[in-house]
Short mmCIF file of C-alpha atoms in Angstrom, two decimals:
data_model
loop_
_atom_site.label_atom_id
_atom_site.label_comp_id
_atom_site.label_asym_id
_atom_site.label_seq_id
_atom_site.Cartn_x
_atom_site.Cartn_y
_atom_site.Cartn_z
CA MET A 17 51.67 37.45 165.10
CA ARG A 18 51.05 34.92 168.72
CA ARG A 19 55.14 34.40 169.06
CA GLY A 20 55.73 38.00 168.34
CA GLY A 21 56.32 37.62 164.64
CA VAL A 22 55.55 40.33 162.08
CA ILE A 23 53.33 40.28 159.06
CA LEU A 24 52.60 42.04 155.78
CA TYR A 25 48.54 42.00 154.93
CA PRO A 26 46.13 43.83 152.70
CA THR A 27 43.83 46.03 154.70
CA ASP A 28 40.86 48.03 154.04
CA THR A 29 43.02 50.81 152.51
CA ILE A 30 46.70 49.96 151.78
CA TRP A 31 49.42 47.00 152.36
CA GLY A 32 50.25 46.90 155.95
CA ILE A 33 52.92 45.89 158.38
CA GLY A 34 50.89 44.00 160.95
CA CYS A 35 51.42 43.03 164.56
CA ASP A 36 50.22 41.46 167.91
CA ALA A 37 48.82 45.02 168.87
CA THR A 38 49.65 43.91 172.71
CA ASN A 39 53.28 42.63 172.02
CA ALA A 40 55.82 45.41 172.95
CA GLU A 41 58.97 43.42 171.62
CA ALA A 42 56.40 42.95 168.07
CA VAL A 43 55.87 46.21 167.51
CA HIS A 44 59.54 48.03 168.65
CA ARG A 45 60.18 45.53 166.00
CA VAL A 46 57.86 46.93 163.15
CA TYR A 47 58.98 50.56 164.26
CA GLN A 48 62.94 49.22 163.28
CA LEU A 49 61.37 47.84 160.14
CA LYS A 50 60.19 50.95 159.57
CA GLN A 51 62.99 52.80 160.42
CA ARG A 52 60.38 55.15 162.35
CA GLU A 53 61.15 56.89 165.35
CA ASP A 54 59.01 55.19 168.21
CA SER A 55 57.88 58.97 169.03
CA LYS A 56 55.09 58.76 166.00
CA ALA A 57 52.16 56.24 166.60
CA LEU A 58 50.87 53.24 165.07
CA ILE A 59 47.37 52.32 163.81
CA CYS A 60 45.62 49.31 165.06
CA LEU A 61 42.72 47.19 163.41
CA VAL A 62 39.71 45.56 165.29
CA ASP A 63 37.23 43.71 163.84
CA SER A 64 34.39 45.11 165.58
CA GLU A 65 32.88 47.61 168.11
CA SER A 66 32.91 45.24 171.08
CA ARG A 67 36.33 44.46 169.85
CA LEU A 68 36.86 48.10 169.76
CA GLN A 69 35.15 48.58 173.05
CA ARG A 70 38.02 45.88 175.11
CA TYR A 71 40.46 48.63 174.62
CA VAL A 72 39.02 52.03 174.06
CA ARG A 73 36.97 53.15 177.81
CA ASN A 74 34.28 55.67 176.94
CA VAL A 75 34.08 55.79 173.48
CA PRO A 76 32.45 59.04 172.48
CA ASP A 77 28.89 58.64 170.59
CA VAL A 78 29.81 61.30 168.17
CA ALA A 79 33.11 58.60 167.02
CA TRP A 80 30.02 56.33 166.52
CA ASP A 81 28.08 57.86 164.73
CA LEU A 82 30.99 59.15 162.73
CA MET A 83 32.50 55.26 161.83
CA GLU A 84 28.83 53.75 161.13
CA LEU A 85 28.07 56.91 158.54
CA ALA A 86 31.75 56.61 156.56
CA THR A 87 32.01 56.01 153.47
CA THR A 88 35.78 55.13 153.35
CA PRO A 89 37.44 53.87 155.88
CA VAL A 90 38.23 56.47 158.64
CA THR A 91 40.83 55.87 161.63
CA VAL A 92 39.92 57.39 164.88
CA ILE A 93 42.41 58.39 167.67
CA PHE A 94 41.21 57.76 170.96
CA ASP A 95 42.12 59.03 174.33
CA ASN A 96 42.06 56.24 177.34
CA VAL A 97 42.73 53.14 176.33
CA SER A 98 44.10 50.32 177.51
CA GLY A 99 45.72 46.71 177.18
CA VAL A 100 47.78 47.57 174.26
CA ALA A 101 51.60 47.69 174.62
CA GLU A 102 52.97 50.74 176.04
CA ASN A 103 54.92 51.33 172.86
CA LEU A 104 52.00 52.02 170.72
CA VAL A 105 50.50 54.75 172.85
CA ALA A 106 50.88 58.52 172.29
CA ASP A 107 52.12 60.45 174.88
CA ASP A 108 49.03 61.62 175.40
CA GLY A 109 47.68 58.39 175.91
CA SER A 110 46.08 58.15 173.00
CA ILE A 111 45.70 55.67 169.91
CA ALA A 112 44.78 55.03 166.69
CA MET A 113 42.08 52.39 165.61
CA ARG A 114 39.91 51.36 163.05
CA ILE A 115 37.40 48.73 162.82
CA THR A 116 37.60 46.63 159.54
CA ARG A 117 35.15 45.97 156.75
CA GLU A 118 37.31 44.55 154.28
CA PRO A 119 36.61 40.84 154.46
CA PHE A 120 40.26 39.69 154.50
CA SER A 121 41.73 41.88 157.59
CA LYS A 122 38.76 41.86 158.84
CA GLU A 123 38.62 37.67 159.33
CA LEU A 124 42.44 38.10 160.41
CA CYS A 125 41.51 40.22 163.24
CA TYR A 126 38.68 38.15 164.33
CA ARG A 127 41.12 35.30 164.32
CA PHE A 128 43.85 36.76 165.99
CA GLN A 129 40.88 37.74 168.43
CA LYS A 130 43.23 40.99 169.36
CA PRO A 131 44.44 44.15 168.13
CA ILE A 132 46.59 44.25 164.94
CA VAL A 133 49.10 46.97 164.33
CA SER A 134 48.91 47.98 160.96
CA THR A 135 51.08 50.75 159.71
CA SER A 136 51.92 50.89 156.03
CA ALA A 137 54.31 48.80 154.50
CA ASN A 138 56.93 51.18 153.80
CA ILE A 139 60.46 52.24 155.05
CA SER A 140 59.40 55.52 157.06
CA GLY A 141 59.44 58.79 154.08
CA GLU A 142 58.89 56.56 151.16
CA PRO A 143 55.83 55.80 149.44
CA ALA A 144 53.35 53.39 150.63
CA ALA A 145 52.81 50.23 149.24
CA GLN A 146 48.75 50.77 147.69
CA ASN A 147 49.58 46.82 146.45
CA PHE A 148 51.42 43.85 146.81
CA ARG A 149 54.28 45.31 143.75
CA ASP A 150 55.10 48.06 145.55
CA ILE A 151 56.35 46.77 148.54
CA SER A 152 60.15 47.11 148.74
CA PRO A 153 61.92 43.36 148.15
CA THR A 154 63.76 44.68 151.79
CA LEU A 155 60.63 44.35 153.85
CA LEU A 156 59.50 41.20 151.59
CA GLU A 157 62.28 39.68 153.00
CA ALA A 158 63.20 41.37 156.91
CA VAL A 159 59.41 40.27 157.65
CA ASP A 160 58.07 36.59 159.23
CA TYR A 161 55.35 36.20 156.90
CA VAL A 162 53.66 37.90 153.60
CA CYS A 163 49.86 37.07 153.46
CA TRP A 164 49.03 35.57 149.92
CA SER A 165 45.35 37.73 149.65
CA ARG A 166 44.80 40.00 147.32
CA ARG A 167 49.04 40.22 145.99
CA GLN A 168 47.33 40.08 142.32
CA GLU A 169 45.46 43.54 142.92
CA HIS A 170 46.88 46.10 140.86
CA LYS A 171 44.37 49.58 141.38
CA PRO A 172 44.85 52.51 143.36
CA HIS A 173 44.51 52.72 147.35
CA LYS A 174 44.45 55.45 149.54
CA ALA A 175 45.44 55.82 153.41
CA SER A 176 42.42 55.92 155.69
CA SER A 177 41.62 59.39 157.16
CA ILE A 178 42.38 60.26 160.72
CA ILE A 179 40.39 61.51 163.18
CA LYS A 180 40.51 62.19 166.45
CA ILE A 181 38.03 62.34 169.31
CA ASN A 182 38.35 63.65 172.56
CA ALA A 183 36.54 61.86 175.49
CA ASN A 184 34.63 65.55 175.76
CA GLY A 185 33.64 64.30 172.18
CA GLU A 186 35.53 67.16 170.14
CA PHE A 187 37.24 66.08 167.04
CA LYS A 188 40.07 67.20 164.71
CA ILE A 189 40.95 66.37 161.10
CA ILE A 190 44.18 64.57 161.23
CA ARG A 191 44.36 63.69 157.75
CA GLN A 192 41.72 62.97 155.26
#
């Protein structure tokens, strides 16, 4: 990923396509692999509260409460982001980020020391890959690396909830 590579990896939700969220070329490649318009935003994972604060200015208090109290993974769409690839930021200047607590993806984010793109491991319009066995051969061949962790797992997984929180603390549920 440090050289712009794209990976497939298990997350705290479903399997994801990942890359360095600060590298515009790598982000563009993810959009190409997914056959997705770059006007549709992608989610990023970080390993900690402090890492989130490096990229999101003024995290609203309600966001901290929500992330702390959530019993399932919650992705928050924040305003006022900086330091990530421009083609990752939505037209309104927002970005979707989630602090992962799952051991593998948390360690991956920690070791990488930057946000990692985390979009579902599928071609746009196809079902998301809940497990490794659900990933299309086309994607498996197109990425630079496929992580070994949790390949044998066969259990249901669900994408995260997504909540948009404005700088003033108002929020809207985008996906439950």
